[in-house]
mmCIF file with all atom_site columns, C-alpha atoms and ligand atoms in Angstrom:
data_model
loop_
_atom_site.group_PDB
_atom_site.id
_atom_site.type_symbol
_atom_site.label_atom_id
_atom_site.label_alt_id
_atom_site.label_comp_id
_atom_site.label_asym_id
_atom_site.label_entity_id
_atom_site.label_seq_id
_atom_site.pdbx_PDB_ins_code
_atom_site.Cartn_x
_atom_site.Cartn_y
_atom_site.Cartn_z
_atom_site.occupancy
_atom_site.B_iso_or_equiv
_atom_site.pdbx_formal_charge
_atom_site.auth_seq_id
_atom_site.auth_comp_id
_atom_site.auth_asym_id
_atom_site.auth_atom_id
_atom_site.pdbx_PDB_model_num
ATOM   1   C  CA  . MET A 1 1   ? 0.004  0.040  -0.034 1.00 59.00 ? 1   MET A CA  1
ATOM   2   C  CA  . ILE A 1 2   ? 1.258  3.513  -0.862 1.00 63.00 ? 2   ILE A CA  1
ATOM   3   C  CA  . LYS A 1 3   ? 1.436  5.569  2.286  1.00 70.00 ? 3   LYS A CA  1
ATOM   4   C  CA  . PRO A 1 4   ? 0.330  9.343  1.939  1.00 82.00 ? 4   PRO A CA  1
ATOM   5   C  CA  . LYS A 1 5   ? 3.247  11.685 2.090  1.00 93.00 ? 5   LYS A CA  1
ATOM   6   C  CA  . VAL A 1 6   ? 3.574  14.520 4.655  1.00 96.00 ? 6   VAL A CA  1
ATOM   7   C  CA  . GLY A 1 7   ? 3.868  17.990 3.709  1.00 95.00 ? 7   GLY A CA  1
ATOM   8   C  CA  . VAL A 1 8   ? 6.875  19.952 5.248  1.00 96.00 ? 8   VAL A CA  1
ATOM   9   C  CA  . VAL A 1 9   ? 6.732  23.782 4.501  1.00 96.00 ? 9   VAL A CA  1
ATOM   10  C  CA  . SER A 1 10  ? 9.310  26.289 5.845  1.00 96.00 ? 10  SER A CA  1
ATOM   11  C  CA  . CYS A 1 11  ? 8.651  30.095 6.101  1.00 95.00 ? 11  CYS A CA  1
ATOM   12  C  CA  . SER A 1 12  ? 10.378 31.986 3.422  1.00 90.00 ? 12  SER A CA  1
ATOM   13  C  CA  . GLY A 1 13  ? 12.660 33.449 6.006  1.00 87.00 ? 13  GLY A CA  1
ATOM   14  C  CA  . GLU A 1 14  ? 14.608 36.040 4.224  1.00 86.00 ? 14  GLU A CA  1
ATOM   15  C  CA  . CYS A 1 15  ? 14.277 38.407 7.070  1.00 88.00 ? 15  CYS A CA  1
ATOM   16  C  CA  . CYS A 1 16  ? 16.657 36.885 9.512  1.00 94.00 ? 16  CYS A CA  1
ATOM   17  C  CA  . SER A 1 17  ? 18.952 34.025 10.361 1.00 97.00 ? 17  SER A CA  1
ATOM   18  C  CA  . LEU A 1 18  ? 16.205 32.009 11.976 1.00 97.00 ? 18  LEU A CA  1
ATOM   19  C  CA  . GLY A 1 19  ? 14.564 31.724 8.558  1.00 97.00 ? 19  GLY A CA  1
ATOM   20  C  CA  . THR A 1 20  ? 17.649 30.568 6.976  1.00 97.00 ? 20  THR A CA  1
ATOM   21  C  CA  . LEU A 1 21  ? 17.885 28.013 9.707  1.00 97.00 ? 21  LEU A CA  1
ATOM   22  C  CA  . SER A 1 22  ? 14.278 26.855 9.038  1.00 98.00 ? 22  SER A CA  1
ATOM   23  C  CA  . ARG A 1 23  ? 14.910 26.544 5.374  1.00 97.00 ? 23  ARG A CA  1
ATOM   24  C  CA  . ILE A 1 24  ? 18.144 24.653 5.565  1.00 97.00 ? 24  ILE A CA  1
ATOM   25  C  CA  . ALA A 1 25  ? 16.747 22.158 8.072  1.00 98.00 ? 25  ALA A CA  1
ATOM   26  C  CA  . THR A 1 26  ? 13.426 21.763 6.009  1.00 98.00 ? 26  THR A CA  1
ATOM   27  C  CA  . ARG A 1 27  ? 15.538 20.849 2.879  1.00 97.00 ? 27  ARG A CA  1
ATOM   28  C  CA  . ARG A 1 28  ? 17.647 18.461 4.849  1.00 98.00 ? 28  ARG A CA  1
ATOM   29  C  CA  . VAL A 1 29  ? 14.396 16.572 5.700  1.00 98.00 ? 29  VAL A CA  1
ATOM   30  C  CA  . LEU A 1 30  ? 12.987 16.760 2.370  1.00 98.00 ? 30  LEU A CA  1
ATOM   31  C  CA  . GLU A 1 31  ? 16.119 15.678 0.392  1.00 97.00 ? 31  GLU A CA  1
ATOM   32  C  CA  . ASP A 1 32  ? 17.831 13.311 2.934  1.00 98.00 ? 32  ASP A CA  1
ATOM   33  C  CA  . LEU A 1 33  ? 16.168 12.330 6.275  1.00 98.00 ? 33  LEU A CA  1
ATOM   34  C  CA  . LYS A 1 34  ? 12.646 11.712 4.924  1.00 97.00 ? 34  LYS A CA  1
ATOM   35  C  CA  . ALA A 1 35  ? 13.128 11.770 1.219  1.00 96.00 ? 35  ALA A CA  1
ATOM   36  C  CA  . GLY A 1 36  ? 10.371 9.983  -0.471 1.00 93.00 ? 36  GLY A CA  1
ATOM   37  C  CA  . GLU A 1 37  ? 8.028  10.328 2.555  1.00 95.00 ? 37  GLU A CA  1
ATOM   38  C  CA  . THR A 1 38  ? 7.592  14.065 2.324  1.00 97.00 ? 38  THR A CA  1
ATOM   39  C  CA  . VAL A 1 39  ? 6.567  16.815 -0.090 1.00 95.00 ? 39  VAL A CA  1
ATOM   40  C  CA  . THR A 1 40  ? 6.674  20.690 0.060  1.00 94.00 ? 40  THR A CA  1
ATOM   41  C  CA  . ILE A 1 41  ? 5.237  23.710 -1.764 1.00 89.00 ? 41  ILE A CA  1
ATOM   42  C  CA  . CYS A 1 42  ? 6.623  27.051 -2.764 1.00 86.00 ? 42  CYS A CA  1
ATOM   43  C  CA  . LEU A 1 43  ? 5.317  29.403 0.015  1.00 85.00 ? 43  LEU A CA  1
ATOM   44  C  CA  . PRO A 1 44  ? 5.489  32.418 -2.212 1.00 83.00 ? 44  PRO A CA  1
ATOM   45  C  CA  . LEU A 1 45  ? 3.536  30.839 -5.065 1.00 84.00 ? 45  LEU A CA  1
ATOM   46  C  CA  . PHE A 1 46  ? 1.105  29.714 -2.455 1.00 85.00 ? 46  PHE A CA  1
ATOM   47  C  CA  . LEU A 1 47  ? 0.574  33.194 -1.234 1.00 86.00 ? 47  LEU A CA  1
ATOM   48  C  CA  . ALA A 1 48  ? 0.179  34.513 -4.695 1.00 86.00 ? 48  ALA A CA  1
ATOM   49  C  CA  . GLY A 1 49  ? -2.981 32.439 -4.897 1.00 84.00 ? 49  GLY A CA  1
ATOM   50  C  CA  . ASP A 1 50  ? -2.155 29.507 -7.124 1.00 82.00 ? 50  ASP A CA  1
ATOM   51  C  CA  . SER A 1 51  ? -5.188 27.195 -6.678 1.00 83.00 ? 51  SER A CA  1
ATOM   52  C  CA  . GLY A 1 52  ? -3.380 23.961 -6.983 1.00 80.00 ? 52  GLY A CA  1
ATOM   53  C  CA  . GLU A 1 53  ? -0.907 25.054 -4.287 1.00 82.00 ? 53  GLU A CA  1
ATOM   54  C  CA  . ARG A 1 54  ? -3.683 26.155 -2.000 1.00 85.00 ? 54  ARG A CA  1
ATOM   55  C  CA  . MET A 1 55  ? -5.126 22.390 -2.049 1.00 86.00 ? 55  MET A CA  1
ATOM   56  C  CA  . PHE A 1 56  ? -1.909 21.398 -0.357 1.00 87.00 ? 56  PHE A CA  1
ATOM   57  C  CA  . ALA A 1 57  ? -2.771 21.093 3.233  1.00 85.00 ? 57  ALA A CA  1
ATOM   58  C  CA  . LYS A 1 58  ? -6.081 19.548 2.345  1.00 83.00 ? 58  LYS A CA  1
ATOM   59  C  CA  . GLN A 1 59  ? -4.192 16.682 0.367  1.00 88.00 ? 59  GLN A CA  1
ATOM   60  C  CA  . PHE A 1 60  ? -1.276 16.320 2.702  1.00 91.00 ? 60  PHE A CA  1
ATOM   61  C  CA  . PRO A 1 61  ? -1.115 16.489 6.524  1.00 94.00 ? 61  PRO A CA  1
ATOM   62  C  CA  . THR A 1 62  ? 1.505  19.417 6.753  1.00 95.00 ? 62  THR A CA  1
ATOM   63  C  CA  . VAL A 1 63  ? 4.265  20.300 9.234  1.00 97.00 ? 63  VAL A CA  1
ATOM   64  C  CA  . ALA A 1 64  ? 4.943  24.057 9.130  1.00 97.00 ? 64  ALA A CA  1
ATOM   65  C  CA  . VAL A 1 65  ? 8.530  25.143 10.026 1.00 98.00 ? 65  VAL A CA  1
ATOM   66  C  CA  . ASP A 1 66  ? 8.660  28.695 11.217 1.00 98.00 ? 66  ASP A CA  1
ATOM   67  C  CA  . GLY A 1 67  ? 11.838 30.671 11.977 1.00 97.00 ? 67  GLY A CA  1
ATOM   68  C  CA  . CYS A 1 68  ? 10.223 32.892 14.654 1.00 97.00 ? 68  CYS A CA  1
ATOM   69  C  CA  . HIS A 1 69  ? 7.108  33.460 16.879 1.00 96.00 ? 69  HIS A CA  1
ATOM   70  C  CA  . LYS A 1 70  ? 5.401  35.333 13.926 1.00 96.00 ? 70  LYS A CA  1
ATOM   71  C  CA  . LEU A 1 71  ? 4.638  31.834 12.562 1.00 97.00 ? 71  LEU A CA  1
ATOM   72  C  CA  . CYS A 1 72  ? 4.311  33.110 8.943  1.00 95.00 ? 72  CYS A CA  1
ATOM   73  C  CA  . ALA A 1 73  ? 4.099  29.607 7.338  1.00 95.00 ? 73  ALA A CA  1
ATOM   74  C  CA  . THR A 1 74  ? 1.540  28.279 9.846  1.00 96.00 ? 74  THR A CA  1
ATOM   75  C  CA  . LYS A 1 75  ? -0.640 31.322 9.440  1.00 96.00 ? 75  LYS A CA  1
ATOM   76  C  CA  . ALA A 1 76  ? -0.557 31.299 5.706  1.00 93.00 ? 76  ALA A CA  1
ATOM   77  C  CA  . ILE A 1 77  ? -1.334 27.577 5.284  1.00 93.00 ? 77  ILE A CA  1
ATOM   78  C  CA  . GLU A 1 78  ? -4.167 27.797 7.924  1.00 93.00 ? 78  GLU A CA  1
ATOM   79  C  CA  . LYS A 1 79  ? -5.601 30.945 6.305  1.00 92.00 ? 79  LYS A CA  1
ATOM   80  C  CA  . TYR A 1 80  ? -5.536 29.652 2.685  1.00 90.00 ? 80  TYR A CA  1
ATOM   81  C  CA  . SER A 1 81  ? -5.548 25.900 2.725  1.00 89.00 ? 81  SER A CA  1
ATOM   82  C  CA  . GLY A 1 82  ? -6.464 24.118 5.976  1.00 88.00 ? 82  GLY A CA  1
ATOM   83  C  CA  . ALA A 1 83  ? -5.175 23.344 9.434  1.00 92.00 ? 83  ALA A CA  1
ATOM   84  C  CA  . THR A 1 84  ? -1.606 22.322 9.745  1.00 95.00 ? 84  THR A CA  1
ATOM   85  C  CA  . ALA A 1 85  ? -0.946 18.990 11.561 1.00 96.00 ? 85  ALA A CA  1
ATOM   86  C  CA  . ALA A 1 86  ? 2.098  20.490 13.459 1.00 97.00 ? 86  ALA A CA  1
ATOM   87  C  CA  . THR A 1 87  ? 4.292  23.453 13.777 1.00 98.00 ? 87  THR A CA  1
ATOM   88  C  CA  . VAL A 1 88  ? 8.045  23.690 14.538 1.00 98.00 ? 88  VAL A CA  1
ATOM   89  C  CA  . ASP A 1 89  ? 8.832  27.051 16.080 1.00 98.00 ? 89  ASP A CA  1
ATOM   90  C  CA  . VAL A 1 90  ? 12.563 27.495 15.724 1.00 98.00 ? 90  VAL A CA  1
ATOM   91  C  CA  . GLU A 1 91  ? 12.805 30.628 17.886 1.00 98.00 ? 91  GLU A CA  1
ATOM   92  C  CA  . SER A 1 92  ? 11.083 28.734 20.767 1.00 98.00 ? 92  SER A CA  1
ATOM   93  C  CA  . MET A 1 93  ? 13.428 25.691 20.397 1.00 97.00 ? 93  MET A CA  1
ATOM   94  C  CA  . LEU A 1 94  ? 16.476 27.978 20.698 1.00 97.00 ? 94  LEU A CA  1
ATOM   95  C  CA  . GLU A 1 95  ? 14.971 29.930 23.667 1.00 97.00 ? 95  GLU A CA  1
ATOM   96  C  CA  . GLU A 1 96  ? 14.321 26.473 25.556 1.00 96.00 ? 96  GLU A CA  1
ATOM   97  C  CA  . GLN A 1 97  ? 18.072 25.668 24.996 1.00 93.00 ? 97  GLN A CA  1
ATOM   98  C  CA  . GLY A 1 98  ? 19.263 29.196 25.827 1.00 96.00 ? 98  GLY A CA  1
ATOM   99  C  CA  . SER A 1 99  ? 20.904 29.346 22.354 1.00 95.00 ? 99  SER A CA  1
ATOM   100 C  CA  . ASP A 1 100 ? 21.305 32.477 20.409 1.00 95.00 ? 100 ASP A CA  1
ATOM   101 C  CA  . PRO A 1 101 ? 20.209 32.647 16.658 1.00 96.00 ? 101 PRO A CA  1
ATOM   102 C  CA  . PRO A 1 102 ? 23.064 32.249 14.068 1.00 96.00 ? 102 PRO A CA  1
ATOM   103 C  CA  . ALA A 1 103 ? 24.951 35.634 13.679 1.00 96.00 ? 103 ALA A CA  1
ATOM   104 C  CA  . SER A 1 104 ? 24.824 35.561 9.864  1.00 93.00 ? 104 SER A CA  1
ATOM   105 C  CA  . ARG A 1 105 ? 22.004 34.819 7.448  1.00 92.00 ? 105 ARG A CA  1
ATOM   106 C  CA  . ARG A 1 106 ? 24.396 33.603 4.877  1.00 90.00 ? 106 ARG A CA  1
ATOM   107 C  CA  . ILE A 1 107 ? 27.419 31.889 6.591  1.00 94.00 ? 107 ILE A CA  1
ATOM   108 C  CA  . PHE A 1 108 ? 26.635 29.227 9.192  1.00 96.00 ? 108 PHE A CA  1
ATOM   109 C  CA  . THR A 1 109 ? 29.356 28.000 11.622 1.00 97.00 ? 109 THR A CA  1
ATOM   110 C  CA  . PRO A 1 110 ? 29.541 24.489 12.792 1.00 97.00 ? 110 PRO A CA  1
ATOM   111 C  CA  . GLU A 1 111 ? 27.546 25.396 15.812 1.00 96.00 ? 111 GLU A CA  1
ATOM   112 C  CA  . ASP A 1 112 ? 24.855 26.811 13.537 1.00 97.00 ? 112 ASP A CA  1
ATOM   113 C  CA  . MET A 1 113 ? 24.958 23.613 11.650 1.00 97.00 ? 113 MET A CA  1
ATOM   114 C  CA  . ALA A 1 114 ? 24.416 21.649 14.821 1.00 97.00 ? 114 ALA A CA  1
ATOM   115 C  CA  . MET A 1 115 ? 21.198 23.766 15.334 1.00 97.00 ? 115 MET A CA  1
ATOM   116 C  CA  . VAL A 1 116 ? 20.172 22.736 11.809 1.00 98.00 ? 116 VAL A CA  1
ATOM   117 C  CA  . ALA A 1 117 ? 20.540 19.207 12.741 1.00 98.00 ? 117 ALA A CA  1
ATOM   118 C  CA  . MET A 1 118 ? 18.448 19.828 15.941 1.00 98.00 ? 118 MET A CA  1
ATOM   119 C  CA  . VAL A 1 119 ? 15.719 21.351 14.117 1.00 98.00 ? 119 VAL A CA  1
ATOM   120 C  CA  . ALA A 1 120 ? 15.677 18.708 11.386 1.00 98.00 ? 120 ALA A CA  1
ATOM   121 C  CA  . GLY A 1 121 ? 15.456 16.193 14.041 1.00 98.00 ? 121 GLY A CA  1
ATOM   122 C  CA  . ALA A 1 122 ? 12.446 17.957 15.417 1.00 98.00 ? 122 ALA A CA  1
ATOM   123 C  CA  . ILE A 1 123 ? 10.834 17.987 12.073 1.00 98.00 ? 123 ILE A CA  1
ATOM   124 C  CA  . VAL A 1 124 ? 11.368 14.276 11.703 1.00 98.00 ? 124 VAL A CA  1
ATOM   125 C  CA  . GLU A 1 125 ? 9.707  13.726 14.970 1.00 98.00 ? 125 GLU A CA  1
ATOM   126 C  CA  . LYS A 1 126 ? 6.579  15.419 13.898 1.00 98.00 ? 126 LYS A CA  1
ATOM   127 C  CA  . VAL A 1 127 ? 6.653  13.689 10.659 1.00 98.00 ? 127 VAL A CA  1
ATOM   128 C  CA  . ASP A 1 128 ? 7.042  10.265 12.299 1.00 97.00 ? 128 ASP A CA  1
ATOM   129 C  CA  . GLY A 1 129 ? 4.139  11.149 14.671 1.00 97.00 ? 129 GLY A CA  1
ATOM   130 C  CA  . ILE A 1 130 ? 1.915  11.914 11.889 1.00 95.00 ? 130 ILE A CA  1
ATOM   131 C  CA  . LYS A 1 131 ? 2.677  8.721  9.987  1.00 93.00 ? 131 LYS A CA  1
ATOM   132 C  CA  . GLU A 1 132 ? 2.164  6.689  13.252 1.00 91.00 ? 132 GLU A CA  1
ATOM   133 C  CA  . ALA A 1 133 ? -1.330 8.209  13.702 1.00 90.00 ? 133 ALA A CA  1
ATOM   134 C  CA  . GLN A 1 134 ? -1.991 7.337  9.968  1.00 85.00 ? 134 GLN A CA  1
ATOM   135 C  CA  . ASP A 1 135 ? -1.010 3.692  10.666 1.00 82.00 ? 135 ASP A CA  1
ATOM   136 C  CA  . ALA A 1 136 ? -3.100 3.462  13.876 1.00 78.00 ? 136 ALA A CA  1
HETATM 137 S  S1  . SF4 B 2 .   ? 8.133  33.202 10.565 1.00 64.21 ? 1   SF4 B S1  1
HETATM 138 FE FE1 . SF4 B 2 .   ? 9.771  34.778 11.257 1.00 64.21 ? 1   SF4 B FE1 1
HETATM 139 S  S2  . SF4 B 2 .   ? 11.613 34.050 10.298 1.00 64.21 ? 1   SF4 B S2  1
HETATM 140 FE FE2 . SF4 B 2 .   ? 9.868  33.145 9.214  1.00 64.21 ? 1   SF4 B FE2 1
HETATM 141 S  S3  . SF4 B 2 .   ? 9.390  34.528 7.458  1.00 64.21 ? 1   SF4 B S3  1
HETATM 142 FE FE3 . SF4 B 2 .   ? 8.082  34.937 9.295  1.00 64.21 ? 1   SF4 B FE3 1
HETATM 143 S  S4  . SF4 B 2 .   ? 9.043  36.649 10.288 1.00 64.21 ? 1   SF4 B S4  1
HETATM 144 FE FE4 . SF4 B 2 .   ? 10.506 35.628 8.924  1.00 64.21 ? 1   SF4 B FE4 1
#
């Protein structure tokens, strides 16, 4: 039986390093850790009103990955498509750890890449939780 894929959508995140962190972690999940089990959309195209894109959350249970408490991806998906299955709030994760955001939006240090791995792991946990619920 073909299992339904899980959507993983990062905020566009051009505004700050937390957005870069969200996008890199999301790509790592899509291309490596959960390749073949996950799909994504282009958030700007979604916001522009593409009707196909706006069916997304109705077709796929979706994890929104947001760089900060503004939760742009979560709010956009829930406004235009449907409820998200889960949200990863990267700023909250860093606050819980007492970690500062990466200093640069463009150049990540090894410590920043360790945060990428942590966020990717949190996304994988959400994806696995959704798939377990589908199997139950
Ligand atoms: S959630 Fe935060 S980091 Fe992401 S696009 Fe919105 S303001 Fe930028």
